[in-house]
Amino acid sequence: MMNVRVSIFHIHNSPHTTRPRAVVIGSEAPRRLRRTVKKNTHIWMRPPRNWSALETLNYAQELNRHGGTSHLPSWGQTNITSMLAPQADRVMTLGEWEDRWQENRIGFHQSHVHKMLENNFDKVLAGRTGVRFFFPLCGKAVDMKWLADMGHSVVGVEISEKAIQQFFEENNMTYIEEPVPAIPGAKVYKSSEKNISLYQCDLYNFSSSIEGQFGAIWDRGSLVAINPKDREKYAALIISLMASDCRYLLDTLLYNPELYKGPPFFVPDEQVTRLFGERCDIELLQSVDAMTDRQRAWGLDYLTETVHLISPKSN
Ligand code: SAH
């Protein structure tokens, strides 16, 4: 039996254009729609540029009628609030994050440099050397060492002390530990060999008064990890940390939020535009199928990982 599933998204390549796109997942799409989808693959359908959202929706529904069930009705709208509703009230406390580290439930950690950072690195650097990178919610991302080895400097923020200590230990670095007078209860861990400073505190206690502004930000597992209700507050903080030449690489995930409660949470492109579009230029750099057995086990039927490059509007 054919099993075609379609979701509609809108992408904003620039603040002025909205181009509908649909995702098709399944075995085989109808032939007369001239698209063959191999079993268990996931492809992007890009409807012609001049199609309206409604035309795209009709097209998607027609694909859908050829088999399988679909979550299309709730997704066919551009109504962002309804898209976000399934996860809107989800909260992970700082204590729950710390427990995850204590119990070693850190499936998000990758032992290699993140592909989306590597692939888009030239665009982040834009020819610059010795860039100051900010890592909100840094965990023990090995990307921090990779950057420092290339002569960049890194400031990270992370609530889990264990994560920070593991970062230094696993990368064979020694560190010194200091209090941060401006943030009660916080500590900063500084590498003795590399230009890496990791602040152990709640991200929302961090500000540009601590370390100034940054030339680049790598946001992976951060906007998608904070509680959905805090996104506006988070965006305001990130914008305040951007130097005028800042290049902010933002990694987000698209999936059906009715199937998994998160984190990581679902962040549609529309919301990226809403959060940053007024103050920043936003460019969609890359969108890939990121489905693995891990997400299949969460109950997801597809997962798309997207990176946007965000930079302050010049004026
Ligand atoms: N960016 C890292 C970690 C992602 S998981 C990576 O890609 O591997 C999110 C991390 O944020 C966890 O390590 C968690 O402990 C931390 N965290 C969550 N909320 C936080 C907050 N409000 N302030 C500081 N750290 C937080």
Tab-separated table of C-alpha atoms and ligand atoms in Angstrom:
chain	number	residue	atom	x	y	z
A	1	MET	CA	0.000	0.000	0.000
A	2	MET	CA	1.137	3.457	-0.729
A	3	ASN	CA	1.898	5.552	2.256
A	4	VAL	CA	2.365	9.135	1.340
A	5	ARG	CA	2.437	11.785	3.994
A	6	VAL	CA	2.625	15.435	3.298
A	7	SER	CA	3.227	18.444	5.466
A	8	ILE	CA	3.163	22.026	4.410
A	9	PHE	CA	5.631	24.590	5.569
A	10	HIS	CA	6.406	28.070	4.539
A	11	ILE	CA	9.941	29.212	4.238
A	12	HIS	CA	11.059	32.734	4.317
A	13	ASN	CA	14.181	33.102	2.270
A	14	SER	CA	13.942	36.803	2.731
A	15	PRO	CA	11.527	38.843	4.786
A	16	HIS	CA	9.633	39.604	1.579
A	17	THR	CA	9.057	36.248	-0.031
A	18	THR	CA	7.094	33.326	1.223
A	19	ARG	CA	7.395	30.200	-0.807
A	20	PRO	CA	5.296	27.195	0.065
A	21	ARG	CA	6.959	23.846	0.252
A	22	ALA	CA	5.737	20.427	1.141
A	23	VAL	CA	7.388	17.342	2.521
A	24	VAL	CA	6.442	13.942	1.196
A	25	ILE	CA	7.253	10.830	3.105
A	26	GLY	CA	6.366	7.356	2.084
A	27	SER	CA	6.699	4.725	-0.538
A	28	GLU	CA	5.453	5.981	-3.838
A	29	ALA	CA	3.783	9.172	-4.870
A	30	PRO	CA	1.223	9.052	-7.668
A	31	ARG	CA	2.875	8.734	-11.001
A	32	ARG	CA	1.020	11.452	-12.699
A	33	LEU	CA	2.422	13.844	-10.163
A	34	ARG	CA	5.756	12.802	-11.615
A	35	ARG	CA	7.468	12.212	-8.347
A	36	THR	CA	8.711	8.858	-7.166
A	37	VAL	CA	9.407	8.513	-3.532
A	38	LYS	CA	11.342	5.448	-2.552
A	39	LYS	CA	10.227	3.460	0.432
A	40	ASN	CA	11.198	5.060	3.704
A	41	THR	CA	12.814	8.032	2.124
A	42	HIS	CA	11.985	11.600	2.719
A	43	ILE	CA	12.162	14.201	0.043
A	44	TRP	CA	11.378	17.830	-0.275
A	45	MET	CA	8.764	18.781	-2.803
A	46	ARG	CA	9.221	22.277	-4.006
A	47	PRO	CA	6.011	23.436	-5.606
A	48	PRO	CA	6.412	25.949	-8.409
A	49	ARG	CA	7.296	29.374	-7.156
A	50	ASN	CA	4.105	31.018	-8.289
A	51	TRP	CA	1.807	28.656	-6.425
A	52	SER	CA	-0.154	30.070	-3.574
A	53	ALA	CA	-0.298	28.378	-0.198
A	54	LEU	CA	-3.751	27.082	-1.115
A	55	GLU	CA	-2.582	25.551	-4.370
A	56	THR	CA	0.227	23.868	-2.511
A	57	LEU	CA	-2.179	22.589	0.070
A	58	ASN	CA	-4.450	21.158	-2.614
A	59	TYR	CA	-1.498	19.493	-4.247
A	60	ALA	CA	-0.394	18.030	-0.961
A	61	GLN	CA	-3.874	16.779	-0.235
A	62	GLU	CA	-4.052	15.160	-3.609
A	63	LEU	CA	-0.807	13.355	-2.920
A	64	ASN	CA	-2.220	12.372	0.391
A	65	ARG	CA	-5.392	10.898	-1.014
A	66	HIS	CA	-3.249	8.260	-2.654
A	67	GLY	CA	-2.687	6.463	0.582
A	68	GLY	CA	-1.757	6.712	4.177
A	69	THR	CA	-3.099	8.935	6.834
A	70	SER	CA	-1.950	12.447	7.307
A	71	HIS	CA	-1.641	15.184	9.829
A	72	LEU	CA	-2.262	17.658	7.072
A	73	PRO	CA	-5.481	19.292	8.280
A	74	SER	CA	-3.831	20.867	11.291
A	75	TRP	CA	-0.714	21.673	9.362
A	76	GLY	CA	-2.144	23.015	6.181
A	77	GLN	CA	-2.613	26.378	7.762
A	78	THR	CA	-0.008	29.018	8.078
A	79	ASN	CA	-1.295	29.609	11.566
A	80	ILE	CA	1.845	29.394	13.618
A	81	THR	CA	0.036	29.257	16.951
A	82	SER	CA	-1.747	26.059	16.041
A	83	MET	CA	1.492	24.541	14.779
A	84	LEU	CA	3.160	25.276	18.093
A	85	ALA	CA	0.221	24.328	20.303
A	86	PRO	CA	1.215	20.712	21.033
A	87	GLN	CA	4.444	21.816	22.763
A	88	ALA	CA	3.566	25.346	23.870
A	89	ASP	CA	3.310	24.546	27.576
A	90	ARG	CA	6.104	22.007	27.865
A	91	VAL	CA	8.655	22.885	30.535
A	92	MET	CA	12.018	21.331	31.371
A	93	THR	CA	13.404	22.698	34.630
A	94	LEU	CA	17.091	23.336	35.193
A	95	GLY	CA	17.006	20.508	37.743
A	96	GLU	CA	15.705	18.116	35.117
A	97	TRP	CA	18.582	19.048	32.807
A	98	GLU	CA	21.084	18.520	35.589
A	99	ASP	CA	19.531	15.126	36.339
A	100	ARG	CA	19.988	14.180	32.714
A	101	TRP	CA	23.689	14.865	32.998
A	102	GLN	CA	23.918	12.997	36.296
A	103	GLU	CA	22.149	9.999	34.781
A	104	ASN	CA	24.106	10.228	31.560
A	105	ARG	CA	20.956	10.668	29.467
A	106	ILE	CA	22.681	12.907	26.973
A	107	GLY	CA	21.766	11.393	23.624
A	108	PHE	CA	22.051	14.873	22.080
A	109	HIS	CA	25.813	14.908	22.540
A	110	GLN	CA	27.868	14.154	19.438
A	111	SER	CA	31.440	12.950	19.621
A	112	HIS	CA	32.305	14.628	16.318
A	113	VAL	CA	32.178	18.169	14.998
A	114	HIS	CA	28.647	18.987	13.903
A	115	LYS	CA	28.130	18.583	10.160
A	116	MET	CA	25.927	21.642	9.812
A	117	LEU	CA	28.644	23.792	11.380
A	118	GLU	CA	31.356	22.248	9.231
A	119	ASN	CA	29.328	22.551	6.029
A	120	ASN	CA	28.430	26.181	6.563
A	121	PHE	CA	31.539	27.332	8.311
A	122	ASP	CA	32.848	29.566	5.507
A	123	LYS	CA	29.632	31.555	5.601
A	124	VAL	CA	29.918	31.985	9.345
A	125	LEU	CA	33.503	33.157	9.184
A	126	ALA	CA	33.032	35.317	6.089
A	127	GLY	CA	36.795	35.603	5.764
A	128	ARG	CA	37.385	36.612	9.368
A	129	THR	CA	40.064	35.193	11.651
A	130	GLY	CA	40.179	35.104	15.436
A	131	VAL	CA	36.406	35.315	15.773
A	132	ARG	CA	34.761	35.366	19.217
A	133	PHE	CA	32.169	32.585	19.263
A	134	PHE	CA	29.264	32.291	21.668
A	135	PHE	CA	27.706	28.907	22.479
A	136	PRO	CA	24.406	29.300	24.329
A	137	LEU	CA	23.536	26.039	26.151
A	138	CYS	CA	26.878	24.543	25.195
A	139	GLY	CA	26.786	21.115	26.844
A	140	LYS	CA	30.158	19.557	26.125
A	141	ALA	CA	30.061	20.165	22.375
A	142	VAL	CA	33.379	19.202	20.795
A	143	ASP	CA	32.806	22.016	18.280
A	144	MET	CA	34.180	24.363	20.943
A	145	LYS	CA	37.587	22.697	20.875
A	146	TRP	CA	37.539	22.544	17.073
A	147	LEU	CA	37.066	26.314	16.908
A	148	ALA	CA	39.642	27.071	19.583
A	149	ASP	CA	42.180	24.871	17.781
A	150	MET	CA	41.702	27.102	14.736
A	151	GLY	CA	42.483	30.228	16.705
A	152	HIS	CA	38.973	31.400	17.500
A	153	SER	CA	37.809	32.038	21.033
A	154	VAL	CA	34.774	30.498	22.667
A	155	VAL	CA	32.424	31.532	25.446
A	156	GLY	CA	29.761	29.011	26.454
A	157	VAL	CA	26.955	28.911	28.995
A	158	GLU	CA	25.763	25.687	30.566
A	159	ILE	CA	23.849	24.898	33.747
A	160	SER	CA	25.452	21.505	34.338
A	161	GLU	CA	28.783	21.577	36.110
A	162	LYS	CA	29.292	17.963	35.167
A	163	ALA	CA	28.983	18.813	31.463
A	164	ILE	CA	31.603	21.536	31.747
A	165	GLN	CA	34.038	19.396	33.690
A	166	GLN	CA	33.577	16.531	31.246
A	167	PHE	CA	34.269	18.881	28.349
A	168	PHE	CA	37.678	19.782	29.709
A	169	GLU	CA	38.534	16.282	30.886
A	170	GLU	CA	37.490	14.522	27.679
A	171	ASN	CA	39.485	17.005	25.612
A	172	ASN	CA	42.549	16.729	27.841
A	173	MET	CA	42.496	20.328	28.927
A	174	THR	CA	43.215	21.737	32.330
A	175	TYR	CA	41.117	24.595	33.634
A	176	ILE	CA	40.793	27.104	36.363
A	177	GLU	CA	37.526	27.795	38.149
A	178	GLU	CA	36.511	31.285	39.291
A	179	PRO	CA	33.421	32.893	40.767
A	180	VAL	CA	31.564	35.426	38.614
A	181	PRO	CA	30.820	38.400	40.868
A	182	ALA	CA	28.194	39.800	38.485
A	183	ILE	CA	26.139	36.578	38.574
A	184	PRO	CA	25.409	35.243	42.061
A	185	GLY	CA	26.157	31.540	42.312
A	186	ALA	CA	27.779	31.336	38.900
A	187	LYS	CA	31.254	30.045	38.136
A	188	VAL	CA	33.410	30.378	35.075
A	189	TYR	CA	35.693	27.581	33.953
A	190	LYS	CA	38.597	28.781	31.857
A	191	SER	CA	40.860	26.558	29.845
A	192	SER	CA	44.518	27.037	30.737
A	193	GLU	CA	45.677	26.219	27.201
A	194	LYS	CA	42.924	27.387	24.847
A	195	ASN	CA	40.743	30.422	24.592
A	196	ILE	CA	37.622	28.789	26.024
A	197	SER	CA	35.528	30.113	28.937
A	198	LEU	CA	32.455	28.224	30.057
A	199	TYR	CA	29.982	29.879	32.421
A	200	GLN	CA	28.081	27.580	34.702
A	201	CYS	CA	24.800	29.428	35.227
A	202	ASP	CA	21.282	29.861	33.928
A	203	LEU	CA	21.511	31.348	30.438
A	204	TYR	CA	19.013	34.052	31.363
A	205	ASN	CA	21.452	35.389	33.975
A	206	PHE	CA	24.089	35.912	31.304
A	207	SER	CA	24.324	39.209	29.417
A	208	SER	CA	26.619	41.347	27.280
A	209	SER	CA	27.904	43.004	30.457
A	210	ILE	CA	29.793	39.789	31.277
A	211	GLU	CA	31.733	39.090	28.069
A	212	GLY	CA	30.673	41.817	25.658
A	213	GLN	CA	29.204	40.981	22.257
A	214	PHE	CA	30.196	38.222	19.864
A	215	GLY	CA	31.270	37.907	16.241
A	216	ALA	CA	29.570	34.543	15.816
A	217	ILE	CA	27.052	32.319	17.566
A	218	TRP	CA	26.590	28.591	17.054
A	219	ASP	CA	23.147	27.581	18.231
A	220	ARG	CA	22.665	23.834	18.144
A	221	GLY	CA	20.508	22.194	20.766
A	222	SER	CA	19.804	25.603	22.228
A	223	LEU	CA	16.804	27.422	20.752
A	224	VAL	CA	15.324	23.951	20.279
A	225	ALA	CA	16.092	23.054	23.917
A	226	ILE	CA	14.792	26.049	25.836
A	227	ASN	CA	11.183	26.004	26.954
A	228	PRO	CA	8.923	27.090	24.088
A	229	LYS	CA	7.310	29.854	26.170
A	230	ASP	CA	10.738	31.473	26.655
A	231	ARG	CA	11.559	31.908	22.967
A	232	GLU	CA	10.937	35.673	22.810
A	233	LYS	CA	13.066	36.246	25.898
A	234	TYR	CA	15.769	34.018	24.429
A	235	ALA	CA	15.759	35.848	21.091
A	236	ALA	CA	16.052	39.213	22.832
A	237	LEU	CA	19.065	37.953	24.785
A	238	ILE	CA	20.732	36.513	21.677
A	239	ILE	CA	20.187	39.741	19.733
A	240	SER	CA	21.735	41.712	22.600
A	241	LEU	CA	24.822	39.496	22.389
A	242	MET	CA	25.346	40.051	18.650
A	243	ALA	CA	28.099	42.434	17.593
A	244	SER	CA	27.282	44.441	14.465
A	245	ASP	CA	29.269	41.967	12.323
A	246	CYS	CA	27.859	38.918	14.098
A	247	ARG	CA	26.992	35.833	12.073
A	248	TYR	CA	24.623	33.606	13.975
A	249	LEU	CA	24.232	30.050	12.728
A	250	LEU	CA	20.966	28.617	14.022
A	251	ASP	CA	20.156	24.919	13.810
A	252	THR	CA	16.464	24.021	14.097
A	253	LEU	CA	14.350	20.903	13.728
A	254	LEU	CA	11.132	20.310	11.874
A	255	TYR	CA	8.984	17.358	12.774
A	256	ASN	CA	5.405	16.637	13.653
A	257	PRO	CA	5.059	17.948	17.248
A	258	GLU	CA	1.946	15.853	17.746
A	259	LEU	CA	4.132	12.756	17.764
A	260	TYR	CA	6.840	13.743	20.261
A	261	LYS	CA	6.790	16.101	23.189
A	262	GLY	CA	10.454	17.204	23.067
A	263	PRO	CA	13.056	18.390	23.807
A	264	PRO	CA	14.385	19.023	21.280
A	265	PHE	CA	11.351	21.095	20.400
A	266	PHE	CA	9.932	21.803	16.977
A	267	VAL	CA	10.824	25.279	15.667
A	268	PRO	CA	9.246	26.165	12.312
A	269	ASP	CA	10.896	28.631	9.942
A	270	GLU	CA	8.006	31.029	10.435
A	271	GLN	CA	8.959	31.366	14.047
A	272	VAL	CA	12.605	32.009	13.237
A	273	THR	CA	11.405	34.894	11.093
A	274	ARG	CA	9.116	36.177	13.821
A	275	LEU	CA	11.807	36.029	16.474
A	276	PHE	CA	14.652	37.570	14.513
A	277	GLY	CA	13.264	39.042	11.286
A	278	GLU	CA	12.614	42.519	12.572
A	279	ARG	CA	16.186	43.143	13.695
A	280	CYS	CA	18.124	40.742	11.506
A	281	ASP	CA	18.582	39.465	7.983
A	282	ILE	CA	17.861	35.763	7.770
A	283	GLU	CA	19.144	33.373	5.143
A	284	LEU	CA	18.174	29.718	4.896
A	285	LEU	CA	21.463	27.899	4.259
A	286	GLN	CA	20.696	24.207	4.372
A	287	SER	CA	17.904	21.769	5.083
A	288	VAL	CA	18.560	18.042	5.391
A	289	ASP	CA	16.790	14.846	6.303
A	290	ALA	CA	18.124	14.101	9.780
A	291	MET	CA	16.045	11.058	10.667
A	292	THR	CA	17.883	8.302	12.519
A	293	ASP	CA	16.822	5.356	14.669
A	294	ARG	CA	16.977	7.627	17.692
A	295	GLN	CA	14.146	9.823	16.396
A	296	ARG	CA	12.256	6.834	15.034
A	297	ALA	CA	12.246	5.523	18.591
A	298	TRP	CA	10.698	8.818	19.721
A	299	GLY	CA	7.806	8.020	17.381
A	300	LEU	CA	8.669	10.512	14.670
A	301	ASP	CA	7.950	9.806	11.034
A	302	TYR	CA	10.310	12.404	9.662
A	303	LEU	CA	12.827	14.913	10.900
A	304	THR	CA	14.337	17.777	8.993
A	305	GLU	CA	17.282	19.750	10.280
A	306	THR	CA	17.678	23.283	9.034
A	307	VAL	CA	20.314	25.951	9.457
A	308	HIS	CA	19.716	29.660	9.065
A	309	LEU	CA	22.364	32.357	8.987
A	310	ILE	CA	21.197	35.392	10.915
A	311	SER	CA	22.957	38.746	11.022
A	312	PRO	CA	21.992	42.145	12.382
A	313	LYS	CA	20.460	44.473	9.819
A	314	SER	CA	22.928	47.172	9.002
A	315	ASN	CA	21.625	50.610	9.832
B	1	SAH	N1	24.493	22.529	22.562
B	1	SAH	C1	24.867	21.287	23.185
B	1	SAH	C2	23.893	20.830	24.284
B	1	SAH	C3	22.466	20.702	23.875
B	1	SAH	S1	21.367	20.080	25.123
B	1	SAH	C4	25.030	20.231	22.135
B	1	SAH	O1	24.681	20.462	20.989
B	1	SAH	O2	25.508	19.140	22.451
B	1	SAH	C5	20.899	21.545	26.013
B	1	SAH	C6	21.869	21.879	27.111
B	1	SAH	O3	21.472	23.091	27.728
B	1	SAH	C7	21.958	20.850	28.209
B	1	SAH	O4	23.297	20.507	28.422
B	1	SAH	C8	21.360	21.556	29.453
B	1	SAH	O5	21.998	21.166	30.652
B	1	SAH	C9	21.577	23.012	29.128
B	1	SAH	N2	20.571	23.962	29.624
B	1	SAH	C10	19.226	23.877	29.486
B	1	SAH	N3	18.608	24.981	29.915
B	1	SAH	C11	19.595	25.823	30.332
B	1	SAH	C12	19.597	27.150	30.854
B	1	SAH	N4	18.451	27.834	31.055
B	1	SAH	N5	20.783	27.726	31.147
B	1	SAH	C13	21.946	27.047	30.963
B	1	SAH	N6	22.006	25.793	30.451
B	1	SAH	C14	20.844	25.181	30.143
